[in-house]
Coordinates of C-alpha atoms and ligand atoms in Angstrom, one line a residue:
M1275 CA -2.3 69.3 -84.6
K1276 CA -4.6 67.0 -83.8
N1277 CA -7.9 66.9 -86.0
D1278 CA -10.9 65.5 -84.1
S1279 CA -12.2 64.1 -87.3
L1280 CA -9.4 61.8 -87.6
I1281 CA -9.6 60.4 -84.1
L1282 CA -9.1 56.7 -84.3
L1283 CA -10.8 54.2 -82.0
D1284 CA -10.2 50.4 -81.7
Q1285 CA -12.6 47.7 -81.1
Y1286 CA -12.9 48.8 -77.4
S1287 CA -13.6 52.2 -78.2
R1288 CA -10.0 53.1 -77.0
P1289 CA -8.2 56.2 -78.7
L1290 CA -4.7 56.1 -80.0
S1291 CA -2.8 58.6 -77.9
D1292 CA 0.8 57.2 -77.1
L1293 CA 3.7 55.6 -79.0
R1294 CA 6.4 53.6 -77.8
I1295 CA 9.3 53.6 -80.3
S1296 CA 12.1 51.1 -79.7
I1297 CA 15.2 52.4 -81.7
T1298 CA 17.4 49.4 -81.0
D1299 CA 16.8 45.8 -79.9
K1300 CA 20.4 45.7 -78.3
C1301 CA 21.4 46.1 -74.7
N1302 CA 24.5 46.2 -72.5
F1303 CA 22.3 44.7 -69.5
R1304 CA 21.1 41.3 -69.6
C1305 CA 18.4 41.8 -67.1
V1306 CA 17.0 38.2 -66.0
Y1307 CA 13.4 39.4 -66.6
C1308 CA 14.0 40.8 -70.0
M1309 CA 17.0 39.6 -71.9
P1310 CA 18.2 36.6 -70.3
K1311 CA 21.7 35.7 -71.0
E1312 CA 21.1 31.9 -71.9
I1313 CA 19.0 33.3 -74.9
F1314 CA 20.7 36.5 -75.3
G1315 CA 24.3 35.3 -75.7
A1316 CA 27.0 35.3 -78.0
G1317 CA 25.3 33.7 -80.7
Y1318 CA 22.0 35.8 -80.7
Q1319 CA 21.0 37.4 -84.1
Y1320 CA 20.3 41.0 -83.5
L1321 CA 18.6 43.0 -86.5
A1322 CA 21.1 44.4 -89.1
K1323 CA 21.9 48.1 -89.1
S1324 CA 20.3 48.3 -92.6
D1325 CA 16.8 47.1 -91.0
L1326 CA 16.6 49.7 -88.4
L1327 CA 14.1 52.6 -89.2
T1328 CA 16.2 55.5 -90.0
Y1329 CA 15.3 58.8 -88.0
E1330 CA 13.7 60.3 -91.0
E1331 CA 11.2 57.2 -91.3
I1332 CA 10.7 57.4 -87.4
V1333 CA 9.7 61.1 -87.9
R1334 CA 7.7 60.6 -90.8
L1335 CA 5.5 57.9 -88.9
V1336 CA 5.2 60.0 -86.1
S1337 CA 4.1 63.1 -87.6
I1338 CA 1.3 60.8 -89.5
M1339 CA 0.4 59.4 -86.4
M1340 CA 0.0 62.9 -84.7
N1341 CA -2.9 63.5 -87.1
F1342 CA -4.7 60.5 -85.0
G1343 CA -4.3 62.1 -81.9
V1344 CA -0.8 60.6 -80.5
T1345 CA 0.7 63.2 -78.1
K1346 CA 3.1 61.0 -76.3
V1347 CA 6.3 59.5 -77.5
R1348 CA 8.5 57.4 -75.5
I1349 CA 12.2 56.4 -76.9
T1350 CA 12.8 53.1 -75.7
G1351 CA 14.8 49.8 -76.6
G1352 CA 16.6 47.6 -75.7
E1353 CA 18.9 50.2 -74.5
P1354 CA 18.2 53.4 -76.6
L1355 CA 21.3 55.2 -75.7
L1356 CA 23.4 52.5 -77.4
R1357 CA 22.3 54.5 -80.7
N1358 CA 24.8 57.4 -79.8
D1359 CA 23.1 59.9 -82.0
V1360 CA 19.7 59.5 -80.3
D1361 CA 19.7 63.3 -79.7
V1362 CA 19.6 63.8 -83.5
L1363 CA 16.3 62.0 -83.3
I1364 CA 15.1 63.8 -80.2
S1365 CA 15.7 67.2 -82.2
M1366 CA 13.8 66.1 -85.0
L1367 CA 11.1 65.0 -83.1
A1368 CA 11.0 68.0 -80.8
K1369 CA 10.6 70.6 -83.7
N1370 CA 7.0 69.4 -83.1
S1371 CA 6.3 71.3 -79.7
D1372 CA 3.0 69.5 -79.2
L1373 CA 4.6 66.2 -78.2
D1374 CA 5.5 64.9 -75.2
L1375 CA 8.7 63.7 -75.7
T1376 CA 10.3 61.1 -73.1
L1377 CA 12.8 58.5 -73.0
T1378 CA 13.5 55.3 -71.0
T1379 CA 17.1 54.4 -70.3
N1380 CA 19.1 52.0 -67.9
G1381 CA 21.3 55.0 -67.1
A1382 CA 24.7 53.3 -68.0
F1383 CA 25.4 55.9 -70.7
L1384 CA 23.8 58.9 -68.9
T1385 CA 27.1 61.1 -68.7
K1386 CA 26.8 64.9 -67.9
D1387 CA 27.5 65.7 -71.6
K1388 CA 24.9 63.1 -72.9
S1389 CA 22.1 64.5 -70.3
Q1390 CA 23.1 67.9 -71.3
S1391 CA 22.5 66.9 -75.4
L1392 CA 19.5 65.3 -74.3
M1393 CA 17.9 68.3 -72.7
E1394 CA 19.1 70.6 -75.3
S1395 CA 17.9 68.7 -78.1
G1396 CA 14.4 68.9 -76.6
L1397 CA 13.7 65.6 -74.7
K1398 CA 11.0 66.7 -72.0
R1399 CA 11.4 63.8 -69.4
I1400 CA 13.7 61.1 -68.5
T1401 CA 12.8 57.6 -66.9
V1402 CA 15.9 55.5 -65.5
S1403 CA 15.9 51.9 -64.4
L1404 CA 17.3 50.8 -61.3
D1405 CA 16.1 47.6 -59.5
S1406 CA 18.3 47.8 -56.2
L1407 CA 20.6 50.0 -54.2
D1408 CA 22.4 46.8 -53.1
D1409 CA 25.2 45.8 -55.3
E1410 CA 25.1 42.0 -55.1
T1411 CA 21.0 42.3 -55.8
F1412 CA 21.2 44.7 -58.8
N1413 CA 24.1 42.5 -60.1
K1414 CA 21.9 39.3 -59.8
L1415 CA 19.1 41.4 -62.1
N1416 CA 21.4 43.3 -64.6
D1417 CA 23.9 40.1 -64.7
V1418 CA 26.6 42.1 -66.3
N1419 CA 28.0 43.4 -63.0
F1420 CA 27.0 47.0 -63.4
S1421 CA 27.1 48.9 -60.2
V1422 CA 24.4 50.7 -58.5
E1423 CA 26.8 53.7 -58.2
N1424 CA 27.3 54.1 -62.0
V1425 CA 23.4 54.1 -62.3
L1426 CA 22.9 56.9 -59.4
K1427 CA 25.9 58.8 -61.3
G1428 CA 23.3 58.8 -64.3
I1429 CA 20.5 59.7 -62.3
S1430 CA 22.3 62.6 -60.8
N1431 CA 23.8 63.9 -64.2
A1432 CA 20.2 64.0 -65.6
S1433 CA 19.1 65.8 -62.7
S1434 CA 21.7 68.5 -62.7
V1435 CA 20.9 69.3 -66.1
G1436 CA 17.3 70.1 -65.3
F1437 CA 15.4 66.9 -65.7
S1438 CA 12.8 66.9 -62.6
P1439 CA 11.2 64.8 -61.5
I1440 CA 13.1 61.7 -62.7
K1441 CA 11.1 58.6 -62.6
I1442 CA 13.0 55.6 -61.6
N1443 CA 11.6 52.1 -62.7
M1444 CA 12.2 49.3 -60.3
V1445 CA 10.9 45.6 -61.6
V1446 CA 10.4 43.6 -58.5
M1447 CA 11.0 39.7 -58.0
R1448 CA 10.2 38.3 -55.0
S1449 CA 13.0 36.0 -54.7
V1450 CA 15.4 38.6 -55.8
N1451 CA 14.9 42.2 -54.9
L1452 CA 11.8 42.6 -52.6
S1453 CA 14.1 43.6 -49.7
S1454 CA 15.2 46.4 -51.8
V1455 CA 11.8 47.7 -52.1
V1456 CA 11.8 49.8 -48.7
P1457 CA 15.3 51.0 -49.3
M1458 CA 14.6 52.3 -52.6
A1459 CA 11.5 54.1 -51.5
L1460 CA 13.4 55.5 -48.6
Y1461 CA 16.5 56.6 -50.6
F1462 CA 14.7 58.7 -53.1
K1463 CA 11.8 60.2 -50.8
D1464 CA 13.3 63.4 -50.4
K1465 CA 14.9 63.7 -53.6
G1466 CA 12.3 64.9 -55.8
H1467 CA 12.2 61.7 -58.1
I1468 CA 9.4 59.3 -58.3
V1469 CA 10.3 55.4 -57.8
R1470 CA 7.7 53.4 -59.8
F1471 CA 7.2 49.8 -58.7
I1472 CA 6.6 47.6 -61.7
E1473 CA 4.9 44.0 -61.1
Y1474 CA 7.1 41.3 -62.7
M1475 CA 5.4 40.7 -66.0
D1476 CA 5.3 37.6 -68.2
V1477 CA 6.4 39.6 -71.4
G1478 CA 8.4 37.5 -74.1
D1479 CA 8.9 33.7 -74.1
T1480 CA 12.4 33.6 -72.6
N1481 CA 12.3 35.0 -69.0
G1482 CA 10.5 32.2 -67.4
W1483 CA 8.1 34.1 -65.7
K1484 CA 6.2 32.3 -62.7
L1485 CA 3.3 34.1 -60.8
D1486 CA 5.2 33.2 -57.7
E1487 CA 7.6 35.7 -58.5
V1488 CA 4.9 38.5 -58.8
V1489 CA 5.0 41.0 -55.9
S1490 CA 1.7 43.0 -56.0
S1491 CA 1.4 46.6 -55.9
A1492 CA -0.8 46.3 -52.7
E1493 CA 1.9 44.3 -50.9
I1494 CA 4.4 47.0 -52.1
I1495 CA 2.2 49.9 -50.8
S1496 CA 2.0 48.0 -47.5
L1497 CA 5.6 47.5 -46.9
I1498 CA 6.5 51.0 -47.9
G1499 CA 3.5 52.6 -46.0
D1500 CA 4.4 50.9 -42.8
Q1501 CA 8.0 52.8 -42.5
A1502 CA 6.5 56.1 -44.3
P1503 CA 2.9 56.4 -44.4
L1504 CA 1.1 57.2 -48.0
E1505 CA -2.1 57.9 -49.4
P1506 CA -3.4 57.9 -53.1
V1507 CA -3.1 60.4 -55.4
Q1508 CA -5.5 61.4 -58.3
P1509 CA -4.2 60.4 -61.8
N1510 CA -2.4 63.0 -63.9
Y1511 CA -4.7 62.1 -66.5
A1512 CA -7.4 59.3 -67.6
G1513 CA -5.4 56.2 -68.4
E1514 CA -2.1 56.7 -66.8
V1515 CA -0.4 53.4 -66.2
A1516 CA 1.2 54.2 -62.7
K1517 CA -1.1 54.4 -59.8
R1518 CA 0.3 57.5 -57.8
W1519 CA 0.7 57.5 -54.1
K1520 CA 2.1 60.5 -51.8
Y1521 CA 3.9 60.3 -48.5
L1522 CA 1.6 61.9 -46.0
D1523 CA 4.7 64.2 -44.8
G1524 CA 4.6 65.9 -48.1
S1525 CA 8.1 64.5 -49.2
G1526 CA 7.1 63.2 -52.6
E1527 CA 5.4 60.5 -54.3
I1528 CA 5.8 57.0 -55.8
G1529 CA 3.9 55.1 -58.4
V1530 CA 3.0 51.4 -58.6
I1531 CA 2.3 49.5 -62.0
S1532 CA -0.1 46.7 -61.5
S1533 CA -0.2 44.8 -65.0
V1534 CA -0.4 41.4 -63.5
T1535 CA -2.9 42.2 -60.4
Q1536 CA -4.7 45.1 -61.7
P1537 CA -4.7 45.0 -65.5
F1538 CA -5.5 48.5 -67.1
C1539 CA -6.3 47.4 -70.7
G1540 CA -9.4 49.1 -70.5
N1541 CA -7.7 52.3 -71.0
C1542 CA -4.7 51.3 -73.1
S1543 CA -4.0 53.7 -75.8
R1544 CA -0.3 52.6 -76.7
L1545 CA 1.1 51.5 -80.0
R1546 CA 4.5 50.1 -80.1
L1547 CA 6.9 50.5 -83.0
S1548 CA 9.6 48.3 -83.3
A1549 CA 13.2 49.2 -84.3
K1550 CA 12.7 47.2 -87.5
G1551 CA 9.3 49.0 -88.4
E1552 CA 6.8 46.7 -87.2
L1553 CA 3.6 48.0 -85.1
F1554 CA 2.6 46.1 -82.1
T1555 CA -0.7 46.9 -80.5
C1556 CA 0.0 45.2 -77.4
L1557 CA 3.0 44.4 -75.4
F1558 CA 1.9 41.1 -75.4
A1559 CA 1.1 40.5 -79.1
S1560 CA 2.7 37.5 -81.0
S1561 CA 3.2 39.4 -84.0
G1562 CA 3.5 42.9 -85.3
H1563 CA 2.4 44.6 -88.6
D1564 CA 5.0 45.6 -90.9
I1565 CA 5.1 49.4 -91.9
S1566 CA 8.7 49.4 -93.0
S1567 CA 8.0 48.1 -96.6
L1568 CA 5.5 50.8 -96.9
L1569 CA 7.8 53.3 -95.9
R1570 CA 10.7 51.7 -98.4
N1571 CA 8.4 51.5 -101.4
Q1572 CA 7.4 55.0 -102.2
A1573 CA 4.0 54.7 -100.2
T1574 CA 2.1 58.1 -100.0
D1575 CA 1.4 59.4 -96.4
Q1576 CA -2.1 58.7 -97.1
D1577 CA -1.4 55.0 -97.8
I1578 CA 0.5 54.6 -94.5
A1579 CA -1.9 56.5 -92.7
D1580 CA -4.7 54.2 -94.2
C1581 CA -2.5 51.2 -92.9
I1582 CA -2.2 52.6 -89.5
A1583 CA -6.0 53.2 -89.2
S1584 CA -6.8 49.8 -90.3
I1585 CA -4.5 48.0 -87.5
W1586 CA -5.9 50.5 -84.9
K1587 CA -9.6 50.3 -85.9
M1588 CA -9.1 46.2 -85.8
R1589 CA -7.0 46.3 -82.2
N1590 CA -8.9 44.0 -79.4
D1591 CA -6.1 43.3 -77.6
R1592 CA -6.4 43.0 -73.7
Y1593 CA -4.1 40.4 -72.9
S1594 CA -3.5 41.4 -69.3
E1595 CA -7.2 41.2 -68.5
L1596 CA -7.4 37.8 -70.1
R1597 CA -4.0 36.4 -68.5
N1598 CA -5.6 34.1 -65.8
I1599 CA -8.1 32.8 -68.2
K1600 CA -6.4 32.3 -71.2
S1601 CA -3.8 29.6 -72.2
H1602 CA -0.2 30.6 -72.6
D1603 CA 0.8 28.9 -75.7
L1604 CA 1.3 31.6 -78.2
D1605 CA 4.8 33.0 -79.0
R1606 CA 4.8 36.6 -77.6
I1607 CA 7.3 39.2 -78.6
E1608 CA 10.3 39.8 -76.4
M1609 CA 10.4 43.3 -74.6
S1610 CA 13.8 44.4 -75.7
Y1611 CA 12.6 44.2 -79.0
I1612 CA 9.6 46.6 -79.0
G1613 CA 10.3 48.5 -76.1
G1614 CA 9.0 48.6 -72.4
Ligands
SAM2054 N1 16.7 49.6 -71.5 C1 16.0 50.7 -70.8 C2 15.8 50.5 -69.3 O1 15.8 49.3 -68.8 O2 15.2 51.1 -69.0 C3 14.8 50.8 -71.9 C4 13.9 49.4 -72.2 S1 13.4 48.3 -70.9 C5 12.5 47.2 -71.8 C6 11.8 49.5 -70.5 C7 11.3 49.0 -69.0 O3 10.8 47.9 -69.1 C8 12.3 48.9 -68.0 O4 12.2 49.7 -66.8 C9 12.4 47.6 -67.6 O5 12.6 47.4 -66.0 C10 10.9 47.2 -67.8 N2 10.5 45.6 -68.1 C11 11.6 44.8 -68.9 N3 11.2 43.5 -68.4 C12 10.1 43.5 -67.7 C13 9.2 42.5 -67.1 N4 9.7 41.5 -67.4 N5 8.3 42.8 -66.3 C14 8.2 44.2 -66.0 N6 8.8 45.3 -66.3 C15 9.9 45.2 -67.4
SF4_2055 FE1 18.3 46.2 -71.4 FE2 16.4 47.4 -70.3 FE3 16.0 45.0 -71.0 FE4 17.2 45.3 -68.9 S1 15.3 46.0 -69.0 S2 17.8 44.0 -70.4 S3 18.5 47.4 -69.5 S4 16.3 46.3 -72.3
SF4_2056 FE1 -2.3 47.7 -73.4 FE2 -1.9 44.9 -73.9 FE3 -0.6 46.0 -71.7 FE4 -3.4 45.5 -72.0 S1 -2.1 43.7 -71.9 S2 -2.7 47.3 -71.1 S3 -3.7 45.9 -73.9 S4 -0.1 46.5 -73.7

């Protein structure tokens, strides 16, 4: 239970409420905007198994952070379902019924059995990433020849065991999948799922990001709205990352995540935990704060709580708001390392 006297505020009075946990830095896809093949090739050095936080260590950190007001936990990666027993972690975390427990996956391993065990272990919501309905376009992005049909199967498996609504993340790159925006919206329109169109971000140092490739949320809304009229919807809660829009004919809603054109740092209450046990106070951070050495050297819960509190209280990140005025010469951590 949250204790109000322990609520942490950072330098801009933002509370800590949302934790994203990367449980692996590995992935079976090589999305060009995230893990381009040229860098994440055969010789790439991933974390050793012994470096990964154990599930017990993760659960311990989460329970300490819940005292500071963390209510939402998202399991991510890399590809989180590459850790076969992720359901074990979920069931350990789900013992705390106050947690809003979610997972983001590329859908490749979302079989019926896996979906069922995720549901039974206590996962509340699931997000599946899919960037196009057209195989040629999707392959240009995932870069491992993974078919659209297999991701759609994963979505339908998750839906059949009761996950609803399923959120579907689509990153839009102007030269690659702009023409997939309207078909994606129309395909999922009556299915009860929520497609979220994400502006292509300059995360990490390896994806060769260019502003020209970013398609603004305003353009996306206008393209979809021309085919199926939309109106804005109030956010579910203050600080919601995606701006919500619903179809005027009542057939569902979509979301847009405008990290580049309309940054939302002012409400950002997210902390990220890497698979190796470093805390990152911003998606665009150049370095993290090691917490694993405390976990592995007999530190007490109070020591760990003090460390987290001091990290959050010092936090002054607002990278997206500064993007246009700041030089880009700092090294940034890769998204596959700290999770989206
Ligand atoms: N592998 C899982 C997946 O793809 O769903 C989880 C990890 S992935 C890093 C989490 C989310 O980040 C995905 O929806 C992905 O599309 C998004 N993402 C990765 N790189 C991005 C970028 N450069 N710009 C915007 N979104 C990005
Ligand atoms: Fe893997 Fe997800 Fe990154 Fe694609 S976005 S490379 S699926 S971690
Ligand atoms: Fe939060 Fe950093 Fe993204 Fe701003 S740029 S919204 S501070 S993660």
